[in-house]
């Protein structure tokens, strides 16, 4: 299995730090609004990465945080006349609803920055003790140049960075020793939420939050650290510096970054104002379609969002769901149980689609090619699943569809499953009506099911149903 490591700028073979286990940390959103579909891209992409590791038999520990204290949250709170906590709690709740609708698995742990201040203060203190950090008037800075590898992730040249940052020093905006130094702790301003620390009542810098939360929940060395490509510098560069300086160990073995989701080929972002929220898209489409749309592209390729592409994604997903529905319908109606000789010959073809799918995913999570393998399976299924197919063959097809789609987080037999559950409930209600000698109601339920194409059969073993 290969993945592109931003750190080495090459595709590397994945070798876990600890055999059989994968520890992943994904930087979560800052919660001051509904999430937009750009934020949804890393959620969907790294959830799929996680699902593929699970599929491969790894024990995955997946941590993704919420940044629930930040200037933007405070600004929104002031604008609405409520507390910062009210804003962050509200949008965490909404974000979790969106994530569930996109079929993103809940993280093993979802830490909130504001509940982890203790670990951050401890880490900052360690950095001060090791002379990697210093305090000036209640603000603590990281001494970037002291960390020899500073710049290794982003490949930035320190002298270029120095020139960029000099104007701040000249203008006296802050009191850093060096323009490259960044904030670990800042004192509070009037009216801002604050926590006690040895340096001032204040709050942590954004970068130290992830270093501390990753350490607490995953340990000092992890396998994969992930996020959108805009986080490479400064956020991830600074996380590496802090964690490796404090712990004296390599922080993350692999760094993976998704490319941006654009609108009209321009970066979609809250600050530019050119974004759609996930909620807005959900009003028009099942969010499975959004998920499918995202996975039809490679995660390291920029992706342009448009109505036409969403329609195409919907049609593509429908093609797969229809193929699965067809298999289920045939299975409910066939009288052939065991594999026929012809079907036995076809089995290796089904295995071939699984191999194609895995090869695509093994190649740096190429979900676009993995989707193609599922399309091929659908084409094959539409051709070979017929009225004369056996239950065994149809089962094999259905299970393969579900197994592969599940890796991508796509639910392709939901309709039929929900239907089956609804039918069972109605049958139960009909049995109750009969027990109570309410035959009119029992007949009414039977007719209702019939109108939906479901035929009931009263047998000695109980009531059975089939599609008409
Ligand atoms: P933020 O709330 O801005 O910290 O972003 C949360 C996550 O969404 C980060 O991993 C960002 O890199 C990612 N992100 C933000 N905008 C986009 C976008 N337009 N396309 C892809 N990822 C994005
Ligand atoms: Zn982070």
CSV table of C-alpha atoms and ligand atoms in Angstrom, one decimal:
chain,number,residue,atom,x,y,z
A,1,UNK,CA,0.0,0.0,0.0
A,2,UNK,CA,1.5,3.3,-1.1
A,3,UNK,CA,0.7,6.8,0.0
A,4,UNK,CA,2.0,10.2,-1.0
A,5,UNK,CA,3.9,11.7,1.9
A,6,UNK,CA,4.1,15.5,1.8
A,7,UNK,CA,7.2,15.3,4.0
A,8,UNK,CA,9.3,13.3,1.5
A,9,UNK,CA,7.3,14.5,-1.6
A,10,UNK,CA,7.2,10.9,-2.8
A,11,UNK,CA,4.8,8.0,-2.7
A,12,UNK,CA,6.0,5.7,0.0
A,13,UNK,CA,5.0,2.2,1.1
A,14,UNK,CA,3.0,2.3,4.2
A,15,UNK,CA,4.7,0.6,7.2
A,16,UNK,CA,2.9,1.3,10.5
A,17,UNK,CA,4.8,2.4,13.5
A,18,UNK,CA,3.3,-0.5,15.4
A,19,UNK,CA,2.3,-3.7,13.5
A,20,UNK,CA,-1.4,-4.0,12.8
A,21,UNK,CA,-2.2,-0.5,14.1
A,22,UNK,CA,-2.7,2.9,12.5
A,23,UNK,CA,-2.9,6.1,14.4
A,24,UNK,CA,-4.4,9.0,12.5
A,25,UNK,CA,-4.8,12.6,13.5
A,26,UNK,CA,-6.9,15.0,11.3
A,27,UNK,CA,-7.1,18.7,12.0
A,28,UNK,CA,-10.8,19.5,12.5
A,29,UNK,CA,-12.7,22.6,11.6
A,30,UNK,CA,-12.9,25.9,13.5
A,31,UNK,CA,-16.5,26.1,14.5
A,32,UNK,CA,-18.1,29.5,14.0
A,33,UNK,CA,-20.5,28.7,11.2
A,34,UNK,CA,-22.1,25.8,9.4
A,35,UNK,CA,-19.3,23.9,7.6
A,36,UNK,CA,-18.9,24.5,3.9
A,37,UNK,CA,-18.4,21.8,1.3
A,38,UNK,CA,-14.7,22.6,1.2
A,39,UNK,CA,-14.4,21.6,4.9
A,40,UNK,CA,-16.3,18.5,3.9
A,41,UNK,CA,-13.6,17.4,1.5
A,42,UNK,CA,-11.0,16.4,4.2
A,43,UNK,CA,-13.8,14.8,6.3
A,44,UNK,CA,-14.9,12.6,3.4
A,45,UNK,CA,-11.4,11.9,2.1
A,46,UNK,CA,-9.8,10.9,5.4
A,47,UNK,CA,-12.9,9.0,6.6
A,48,UNK,CA,-12.4,6.9,3.4
A,49,UNK,CA,-8.7,6.5,4.2
A,50,UNK,CA,-9.7,5.3,7.6
A,51,UNK,CA,-12.3,2.9,6.2
A,52,UNK,CA,-9.7,1.4,3.8
A,53,UNK,CA,-7.3,0.7,6.7
A,54,UNK,CA,-10.1,-1.0,8.6
A,55,UNK,CA,-10.9,-3.0,5.4
A,56,UNK,CA,-7.2,-4.1,5.3
A,57,UNK,CA,-7.5,-5.4,8.8
A,58,UNK,CA,-5.8,-2.6,10.7
A,59,UNK,CA,-6.9,-1.5,14.2
A,60,UNK,CA,-7.4,2.2,13.5
A,61,UNK,CA,-7.3,4.9,16.2
A,62,UNK,CA,-8.7,8.1,14.5
A,63,UNK,CA,-8.6,11.4,16.3
A,64,UNK,CA,-10.1,14.6,14.9
A,65,UNK,CA,-10.6,17.7,17.0
A,66,UNK,CA,-12.8,20.8,17.0
A,67,UNK,CA,-11.0,24.1,17.3
A,68,UNK,CA,-13.6,25.7,19.6
A,69,UNK,CA,-11.7,28.8,20.6
A,70,UNK,CA,-10.4,31.2,18.0
A,71,UNK,CA,-10.6,34.9,16.9
A,72,UNK,CA,-13.3,34.1,14.4
A,73,UNK,CA,-15.5,32.4,17.1
A,74,UNK,CA,-15.0,35.4,19.4
A,75,UNK,CA,-15.9,37.8,16.6
A,76,UNK,CA,-19.1,35.9,15.8
A,77,UNK,CA,-20.0,35.8,19.5
A,78,UNK,CA,-19.6,39.5,19.8
A,79,UNK,CA,-21.7,40.0,16.6
A,80,UNK,CA,-24.5,37.9,18.0
A,81,UNK,CA,-24.2,39.2,21.6
A,82,UNK,CA,-23.7,35.6,23.0
A,83,UNK,CA,-20.7,33.8,24.5
A,84,UNK,CA,-18.0,32.2,22.4
A,85,UNK,CA,-19.0,28.9,24.0
A,86,UNK,CA,-22.5,29.2,22.8
A,87,UNK,CA,-21.3,29.7,19.2
A,88,UNK,CA,-18.8,26.8,19.3
A,89,UNK,CA,-21.3,24.4,20.9
A,90,UNK,CA,-24.0,25.3,18.4
A,91,UNK,CA,-21.8,24.7,15.4
A,92,UNK,CA,-20.2,21.6,16.7
A,93,UNK,CA,-23.7,20.1,17.0
A,94,UNK,CA,-24.5,21.2,13.5
A,95,UNK,CA,-21.2,19.9,12.2
A,96,UNK,CA,-21.8,16.5,13.7
A,97,UNK,CA,-25.2,16.3,12.0
A,98,UNK,CA,-23.6,17.1,8.7
A,99,UNK,CA,-20.8,14.5,9.2
A,100,UNK,CA,-23.4,11.8,10.0
A,101,UNK,CA,-25.4,12.7,6.9
A,102,UNK,CA,-22.2,12.3,4.9
A,103,UNK,CA,-21.7,8.9,6.5
A,104,UNK,CA,-18.5,10.0,8.1
A,105,UNK,CA,-17.7,7.6,11.0
A,106,UNK,CA,-17.5,9.2,14.4
A,107,UNK,CA,-13.9,9.7,15.4
A,108,UNK,CA,-12.4,7.3,18.0
A,109,UNK,CA,-12.0,10.5,20.1
A,110,UNK,CA,-13.1,14.0,19.2
A,111,UNK,CA,-11.3,16.4,21.6
A,112,UNK,CA,-12.3,20.0,22.0
A,113,UNK,CA,-9.4,22.5,22.3
A,114,UNK,CA,-11.0,24.2,25.3
A,115,UNK,CA,-11.1,21.0,27.3
A,116,UNK,CA,-7.4,20.2,26.7
A,117,UNK,CA,-5.8,23.4,27.9
A,118,UNK,CA,-3.9,21.5,30.7
A,119,UNK,CA,-2.0,19.4,28.2
A,120,UNK,CA,-1.2,22.5,26.1
A,121,UNK,CA,0.2,24.4,29.1
A,122,UNK,CA,2.3,21.4,30.1
A,123,UNK,CA,3.7,21.1,26.6
A,124,UNK,CA,4.5,24.9,26.5
A,125,UNK,CA,6.3,24.6,29.8
A,126,UNK,CA,8.4,21.7,28.5
A,127,UNK,CA,9.3,23.8,25.5
A,128,UNK,CA,10.3,26.7,27.8
A,129,UNK,CA,12.4,24.3,29.9
A,130,UNK,CA,14.2,23.1,26.9
A,131,UNK,CA,14.8,26.7,25.6
A,132,UNK,CA,12.6,26.1,22.6
A,133,UNK,CA,10.2,28.8,23.9
A,134,UNK,CA,10.3,32.1,25.7
A,135,UNK,CA,7.9,34.4,27.4
A,136,UNK,CA,7.5,38.2,26.9
A,137,UNK,CA,4.9,40.1,28.8
A,138,UNK,CA,2.6,37.1,29.1
A,139,UNK,CA,3.0,35.9,25.6
A,140,UNK,CA,4.9,32.7,24.9
A,141,UNK,CA,6.7,32.3,21.6
A,142,UNK,CA,8.4,29.3,19.9
A,143,UNK,CA,12.0,29.8,18.9
A,144,UNK,CA,11.6,28.5,15.4
A,145,UNK,CA,15.3,28.7,14.3
A,146,UNK,CA,16.3,26.6,17.3
A,147,UNK,CA,14.4,23.7,15.8
A,148,UNK,CA,16.9,22.6,13.2
A,149,UNK,CA,14.4,20.9,10.9
A,150,UNK,CA,12.1,24.0,10.7
A,151,UNK,CA,10.7,24.1,7.2
A,152,UNK,CA,11.2,20.4,6.4
A,153,UNK,CA,7.5,19.8,5.6
A,154,UNK,CA,6.7,22.8,3.5
A,155,UNK,CA,10.2,23.1,2.0
A,156,UNK,CA,10.2,26.8,2.8
A,157,UNK,CA,13.4,28.7,2.8
A,158,UNK,CA,13.9,30.3,6.2
A,159,UNK,CA,15.5,33.4,4.7
A,160,UNK,CA,12.5,34.0,2.5
A,161,UNK,CA,10.3,33.6,5.5
A,162,UNK,CA,12.5,36.0,7.5
A,163,UNK,CA,12.1,38.7,4.9
A,164,UNK,CA,8.3,38.2,4.9
A,165,UNK,CA,8.0,38.5,8.6
A,166,UNK,CA,10.4,41.4,9.1
A,167,UNK,CA,7.9,44.1,8.7
A,168,UNK,CA,6.1,43.0,11.8
A,169,UNK,CA,9.3,43.4,13.9
A,170,UNK,CA,10.0,46.8,12.4
A,171,UNK,CA,6.5,48.0,13.0
A,172,UNK,CA,6.8,46.8,16.6
A,173,UNK,CA,3.6,44.9,16.4
A,174,UNK,CA,5.1,42.2,18.6
A,175,UNK,CA,8.1,41.5,20.6
A,176,UNK,CA,9.5,38.3,19.1
A,177,UNK,CA,13.2,37.6,19.1
A,178,UNK,CA,12.9,36.5,15.5
A,179,UNK,CA,10.3,37.1,12.8
A,180,UNK,CA,10.0,33.3,12.3
A,181,UNK,CA,8.9,32.7,15.9
A,182,UNK,CA,5.2,32.0,16.5
A,183,UNK,CA,2.8,32.2,19.4
A,184,UNK,CA,2.2,29.3,21.8
A,185,UNK,CA,0.2,31.3,24.4
A,186,UNK,CA,-1.3,34.8,24.3
A,187,UNK,CA,-2.8,36.9,27.0
A,188,UNK,CA,-6.4,37.7,26.9
A,189,UNK,CA,-7.9,40.9,25.5
A,190,UNK,CA,-10.8,42.6,27.3
A,191,UNK,CA,-13.9,40.5,27.2
A,192,UNK,CA,-12.2,37.4,25.8
A,193,UNK,CA,-12.5,33.9,27.3
A,194,UNK,CA,-9.3,33.0,29.2
A,195,UNK,CA,-7.6,30.2,31.1
A,196,UNK,CA,-5.0,30.5,33.9
A,197,UNK,CA,-1.4,29.7,33.0
A,198,UNK,CA,2.0,30.4,34.5
A,199,UNK,CA,2.5,33.3,32.0
A,200,UNK,CA,-0.9,35.1,31.9
A,201,UNK,CA,-4.6,34.5,31.9
A,202,UNK,CA,-5.1,33.8,28.2
A,203,UNK,CA,-5.5,31.2,25.6
A,204,UNK,CA,-3.3,28.9,23.5
A,205,UNK,CA,-2.1,29.5,20.0
A,206,UNK,CA,-3.8,27.3,17.3
A,207,UNK,CA,-0.8,25.1,16.5
A,208,UNK,CA,-0.1,23.9,20.0
A,209,UNK,CA,-3.7,22.7,20.3
A,210,UNK,CA,-3.2,19.9,17.8
A,211,UNK,CA,0.3,19.0,19.1
A,212,UNK,CA,-1.1,18.5,22.6
A,213,UNK,CA,-4.3,16.7,21.6
A,214,UNK,CA,-2.5,14.4,19.3
A,215,UNK,CA,-0.1,13.5,22.0
A,216,UNK,CA,-2.8,12.9,24.6
A,217,UNK,CA,-4.9,10.7,22.5
A,218,UNK,CA,-2.5,9.0,20.2
A,219,UNK,CA,0.9,9.2,21.9
A,220,UNK,CA,4.1,10.9,20.9
A,221,UNK,CA,4.6,9.2,17.6
A,222,UNK,CA,1.8,8.6,15.2
A,223,UNK,CA,1.4,7.1,11.7
A,224,UNK,CA,-0.5,9.7,9.8
A,225,UNK,CA,-1.3,13.4,10.3
A,226,UNK,CA,-3.7,14.9,7.8
A,227,UNK,CA,-5.6,18.0,6.7
A,228,UNK,CA,-6.2,20.3,3.8
A,229,UNK,CA,-3.2,21.5,1.8
A,230,UNK,CA,-3.5,25.0,3.2
A,231,UNK,CA,-2.5,23.6,6.6
A,232,UNK,CA,1.0,22.5,5.4
A,233,UNK,CA,2.4,25.9,6.3
A,234,UNK,CA,2.4,27.3,8.9
A,235,UNK,CA,0.1,25.0,10.9
A,236,UNK,CA,1.6,21.6,10.3
A,237,UNK,CA,5.2,22.9,10.1
A,238,UNK,CA,4.7,24.5,13.5
A,239,UNK,CA,3.1,21.4,14.9
A,240,UNK,CA,6.1,19.3,13.9
A,241,UNK,CA,8.5,21.9,15.5
A,242,UNK,CA,6.6,21.9,18.8
A,243,UNK,CA,5.9,18.2,19.1
A,244,UNK,CA,9.4,17.0,18.0
A,245,UNK,CA,11.1,19.7,20.2
A,246,UNK,CA,9.0,18.8,23.2
A,247,UNK,CA,9.0,15.0,22.8
A,248,UNK,CA,12.4,14.4,21.2
A,249,UNK,CA,10.8,12.0,18.8
A,250,UNK,CA,9.5,12.0,15.2
A,251,UNK,CA,5.9,13.3,15.4
A,252,UNK,CA,4.1,11.7,12.4
A,253,UNK,CA,5.6,9.3,9.9
A,254,UNK,CA,3.3,10.3,7.0
A,255,UNK,CA,1.7,13.6,6.3
A,256,UNK,CA,-1.2,13.6,3.8
A,257,UNK,CA,-3.0,16.6,2.5
A,258,UNK,CA,-6.1,17.0,0.3
A,259,UNK,CA,-6.2,19.6,-2.4
A,260,UNK,CA,-8.8,22.3,-2.4
A,261,UNK,CA,-12.4,22.3,-3.5
A,262,UNK,CA,-12.9,25.3,-5.8
A,263,UNK,CA,-15.9,27.2,-7.2
A,264,UNK,CA,-15.5,28.6,-10.7
A,265,UNK,CA,-11.9,27.5,-10.3
A,266,UNK,CA,-11.3,29.8,-7.3
A,267,UNK,CA,-10.6,28.5,-3.9
A,268,UNK,CA,-13.8,28.1,-1.8
A,269,UNK,CA,-13.4,29.7,1.5
A,270,UNK,CA,-15.4,31.4,4.2
A,271,UNK,CA,-13.2,34.5,4.1
A,272,UNK,CA,-13.8,34.9,0.3
A,273,UNK,CA,-17.5,34.4,0.8
A,274,UNK,CA,-17.8,32.1,-2.2
A,275,UNK,CA,-18.9,29.0,-0.5
A,276,UNK,CA,-21.9,26.6,-0.2
A,277,UNK,CA,-22.6,25.1,3.2
A,278,UNK,CA,-23.1,21.3,3.4
A,279,UNK,CA,-26.6,22.1,4.7
A,280,UNK,CA,-27.4,24.1,1.5
A,281,UNK,CA,-26.3,21.2,-0.7
A,282,UNK,CA,-28.3,18.8,1.6
A,283,UNK,CA,-31.5,20.7,0.7
A,284,UNK,CA,-31.0,19.6,-3.0
A,285,UNK,CA,-29.2,16.3,-2.8
A,286,UNK,CA,-28.8,13.3,-0.6
A,287,UNK,CA,-25.3,13.9,0.9
A,288,UNK,CA,-24.3,10.5,-0.4
A,289,UNK,CA,-24.2,12.3,-3.7
A,290,UNK,CA,-21.8,14.9,-2.4
A,291,UNK,CA,-19.6,12.1,-1.0
A,292,UNK,CA,-19.6,10.3,-4.3
A,293,UNK,CA,-18.8,13.5,-6.1
A,294,UNK,CA,-15.8,14.1,-3.9
A,295,UNK,CA,-14.5,10.5,-4.3
A,296,UNK,CA,-14.8,10.5,-8.1
A,297,UNK,CA,-11.7,12.7,-8.0
A,298,UNK,CA,-8.3,11.9,-6.5
A,299,UNK,CA,-7.8,13.6,-3.2
A,300,UNK,CA,-4.6,15.4,-4.3
A,301,UNK,CA,-6.3,16.9,-7.4
A,302,UNK,CA,-8.1,20.3,-7.1
A,303,UNK,CA,-11.8,19.7,-7.6
A,304,UNK,CA,-14.2,22.2,-9.1
A,305,UNK,CA,-17.7,22.2,-7.7
A,306,UNK,CA,-20.6,22.7,-10.1
A,307,UNK,CA,-24.3,21.8,-10.5
A,308,UNK,CA,-23.5,19.9,-13.7
A,309,UNK,CA,-20.9,17.7,-11.9
A,310,UNK,CA,-23.2,17.1,-9.0
A,311,UNK,CA,-25.9,16.0,-11.4
A,312,UNK,CA,-23.4,13.6,-13.1
A,313,UNK,CA,-22.4,12.3,-9.7
A,314,UNK,CA,-26.1,11.6,-8.8
A,315,UNK,CA,-26.6,9.8,-12.1
A,316,UNK,CA,-23.4,7.7,-11.4
A,317,UNK,CA,-24.4,6.8,-7.9
A,318,UNK,CA,-28.0,5.9,-9.1
A,319,UNK,CA,-26.5,3.5,-11.6
A,320,UNK,CA,-24.8,1.6,-8.9
A,321,UNK,CA,-27.8,1.6,-6.6
A,322,UNK,CA,-30.1,0.5,-9.4
A,323,UNK,CA,-27.7,-2.4,-10.2
A,324,UNK,CA,-27.8,-3.5,-6.5
A,325,UNK,CA,-31.6,-3.1,-6.4
A,326,UNK,CA,-31.9,-5.3,-9.4
A,327,UNK,CA,-29.7,-8.0,-7.8
A,328,UNK,CA,-31.9,-7.9,-4.6
A,329,UNK,CA,-35.1,-8.1,-6.6
A,330,UNK,CA,-33.8,-11.1,-8.5
A,331,UNK,CA,-32.7,-12.8,-5.3
A,332,UNK,CA,-36.1,-12.4,-3.7
A,333,UNK,CA,-37.7,-14.1,-6.7
A,334,UNK,CA,-35.4,-16.7,-8.0
A,335,UNK,CA,-36.0,-20.4,-7.4
A,336,UNK,CA,-32.4,-21.4,-8.1
A,337,UNK,CA,-30.4,-21.8,-4.9
A,338,UNK,CA,-26.9,-23.2,-5.7
A,339,UNK,CA,-24.3,-21.8,-8.2
A,340,UNK,CA,-24.8,-22.9,-11.8
A,341,UNK,CA,-21.8,-24.1,-13.7
A,342,UNK,CA,-21.7,-20.9,-15.7
A,343,UNK,CA,-21.8,-18.8,-12.6
A,344,UNK,CA,-18.9,-20.8,-11.2
A,345,UNK,CA,-16.9,-19.7,-14.2
A,346,UNK,CA,-17.9,-16.1,-13.6
A,347,UNK,CA,-16.8,-15.9,-10.0
A,348,UNK,CA,-13.2,-15.1,-10.8
A,349,UNK,CA,-14.5,-12.0,-12.7
A,350,UNK,CA,-16.1,-10.7,-9.5
A,351,UNK,CA,-12.8,-11.3,-7.7
A,352,UNK,CA,-11.1,-9.4,-10.5
A,353,UNK,CA,-13.2,-6.3,-9.7
A,354,UNK,CA,-12.2,-6.5,-6.1
A,355,UNK,CA,-8.6,-6.8,-7.1
A,356,UNK,CA,-8.9,-3.7,-9.3
A,357,UNK,CA,-10.6,-1.8,-6.5
A,358,UNK,CA,-7.8,-2.7,-4.0
A,359,UNK,CA,-5.1,-1.9,-6.5
A,360,UNK,CA,-6.6,1.6,-7.0
A,361,UNK,CA,-6.9,2.2,-3.2
A,362,UNK,CA,-3.4,0.8,-2.6
A,363,UNK,CA,-2.1,3.4,-5.0
A,364,UNK,CA,-2.4,6.5,-2.8
A,365,UNK,CA,-6.1,6.0,-2.2
A,366,UNK,CA,-7.1,6.5,-5.8
A,367,UNK,CA,-10.8,6.6,-5.2
A,368,UNK,CA,-11.5,7.7,-8.7
A,369,UNK,CA,-10.2,4.4,-10.1
A,370,UNK,CA,-11.9,2.5,-7.2
A,371,UNK,CA,-15.2,4.0,-8.3
A,372,UNK,CA,-14.5,2.8,-11.8
A,373,UNK,CA,-14.0,-0.7,-10.5
A,374,UNK,CA,-17.5,-0.5,-8.9
A,375,UNK,CA,-19.0,0.8,-12.2
A,376,UNK,CA,-17.4,-2.2,-14.0
A,377,UNK,CA,-19.0,-4.5,-11.4
A,378,UNK,CA,-22.4,-2.8,-12.0
A,379,UNK,CA,-22.0,-3.4,-15.8
A,380,UNK,CA,-21.1,-7.0,-15.2
A,381,UNK,CA,-23.9,-7.5,-12.8
A,382,UNK,CA,-26.5,-5.9,-15.2
A,383,UNK,CA,-25.3,-8.3,-17.8
A,384,UNK,CA,-25.1,-11.5,-15.9
A,385,UNK,CA,-27.7,-11.2,-13.1
A,386,UNK,CA,-30.9,-12.5,-14.7
A,387,UNK,CA,-34.1,-14.3,-13.7
A,388,UNK,CA,-32.3,-17.6,-13.9
A,389,UNK,CA,-29.4,-16.6,-11.6
A,390,UNK,CA,-28.9,-18.4,-8.3
A,391,UNK,CA,-29.3,-17.0,-4.8
A,392,UNK,CA,-25.6,-17.9,-4.2
A,393,UNK,CA,-24.5,-15.9,-7.2
A,394,UNK,CA,-26.7,-12.9,-6.5
A,395,UNK,CA,-25.6,-12.9,-2.9
A,396,UNK,CA,-22.0,-12.8,-4.0
A,397,UNK,CA,-22.7,-9.8,-6.2
A,398,UNK,CA,-24.7,-8.0,-3.5
A,399,UNK,CA,-22.0,-8.6,-0.9
A,400,UNK,CA,-19.3,-7.4,-3.2
A,401,UNK,CA,-21.2,-4.2,-4.0
A,402,UNK,CA,-21.7,-3.6,-0.4
A,403,UNK,CA,-18.2,-4.5,0.7
A,404,UNK,CA,-16.5,-2.1,-1.8
A,405,UNK,CA,-19.0,0.7,-1.5
A,406,UNK,CA,-18.7,0.5,2.3
A,407,UNK,CA,-15.0,1.3,2.0
A,408,UNK,CA,-16.0,4.5,0.2
A,409,UNK,CA,-18.7,5.2,2.8
A,410,UNK,CA,-21.5,4.8,0.2
A,411,UNK,CA,-24.7,3.0,1.2
A,412,UNK,CA,-25.9,1.3,-1.9
A,413,UNK,CA,-28.6,-1.0,-0.6
A,414,UNK,CA,-30.2,1.4,1.9
A,415,UNK,CA,-33.4,1.8,-0.1
A,416,UNK,CA,-34.1,-1.9,-0.1
A,417,UNK,CA,-33.1,-2.4,3.5
A,418,UNK,CA,-35.3,0.4,4.7
A,419,UNK,CA,-38.1,-1.0,2.6
A,420,UNK,CA,-37.6,-4.5,4.1
A,421,UNK,CA,-37.7,-3.0,7.6
A,422,UNK,CA,-40.9,-1.0,6.8
A,423,UNK,CA,-42.5,-4.1,5.3
A,424,UNK,CA,-41.7,-6.1,8.4
A,425,UNK,CA,-43.3,-3.4,10.6
A,426,UNK,CA,-46.4,-3.4,8.5
A,427,UNK,CA,-46.7,-7.1,8.6
A,428,UNK,CA,-46.4,-7.0,12.3
A,429,UNK,CA,-49.2,-4.4,12.5
A,430,UNK,CA,-51.3,-6.6,10.3
A,431,UNK,CA,-50.8,-9.7,12.5
A,432,UNK,CA,-51.8,-7.6,15.6
A,433,UNK,CA,-54.9,-6.4,13.8
A,434,UNK,CA,-55.8,-10.0,13.0
A,435,UNK,CA,-55.2,-11.1,16.6
A,436,UNK,CA,-57.6,-8.4,17.6
A,437,UNK,CA,-60.1,-9.6,15.0
A,438,UNK,CA,-59.8,-6.2,13.2
A,439,UNK,CA,-60.0,-7.8,9.8
A,440,UNK,CA,-60.8,-4.6,8.0
A,441,UNK,CA,-57.6,-3.1,9.2
A,442,UNK,CA,-55.6,-6.3,8.4
A,443,UNK,CA,-57.0,-6.1,4.8
A,444,UNK,CA,-56.2,-2.4,4.6
A,445,UNK,CA,-52.6,-3.1,5.4
A,446,UNK,CA,-52.4,-6.0,2.9
A,447,UNK,CA,-53.9,-3.7,0.2
A,448,UNK,CA,-51.4,-0.9,1.1
A,449,UNK,CA,-48.5,-3.3,0.7
A,450,UNK,CA,-50.0,-4.6,-2.5
A,451,UNK,CA,-50.2,-1.1,-3.9
A,452,UNK,CA,-46.4,-0.9,-3.3
A,453,UNK,CA,-45.9,-4.1,-5.2
A,454,UNK,CA,-45.5,-6.3,-2.1
A,455,UNK,CA,-47.5,-9.6,-2.1
A,456,UNK,CA,-48.1,-11.4,1.2
A,457,UNK,CA,-48.3,-15.1,1.6
A,458,UNK,CA,-49.8,-16.7,4.7
A,459,UNK,CA,-47.8,-19.9,5.3
A,460,UNK,CA,-47.5,-22.3,8.1
A,461,UNK,CA,-44.2,-20.8,9.1
A,462,UNK,CA,-45.7,-17.3,9.2
A,463,UNK,CA,-46.3,-14.5,6.8
A,464,UNK,CA,-43.8,-14.3,3.9
A,465,UNK,CA,-43.6,-11.4,1.4
A,466,UNK,CA,-42.2,-11.0,-2.1
A,467,UNK,CA,-42.2,-8.3,-4.7
A,468,UNK,CA,-45.0,-8.7,-7.3
B,1,LIG,P1,-10.8,25.4,8.9
B,1,LIG,O1,-12.1,25.4,9.6
B,1,LIG,O2,-10.7,26.6,8.0
B,1,LIG,O3,-9.7,25.2,9.9
B,1,LIG,O4,-10.8,24.2,7.9
B,1,LIG,C1,-11.0,22.8,8.3
B,1,LIG,C2,-10.4,21.9,7.3
B,1,LIG,O5,-11.0,22.1,6.0
B,1,LIG,C3,-8.9,22.1,7.1
B,1,LIG,O6,-8.3,20.8,6.9
B,1,LIG,C4,-8.8,22.8,5.8
B,1,LIG,O7,-7.6,22.6,5.1
B,1,LIG,C5,-10.0,22.3,5.0
B,1,LIG,N1,-10.5,23.2,4.0
B,1,LIG,C6,-11.0,24.4,4.1
B,1,LIG,N2,-11.4,24.9,2.9
B,1,LIG,C7,-11.2,23.9,2.0
B,1,LIG,C8,-11.5,23.8,0.6
B,1,LIG,N3,-12.0,24.8,-0.1
B,1,LIG,N4,-11.2,22.7,0.0
B,1,LIG,C9,-10.7,21.6,0.7
B,1,LIG,N5,-10.4,21.7,2.0
B,1,LIG,C10,-10.7,22.8,2.7
B,2,LIG,ZN1,-4.1,20.9,13.5
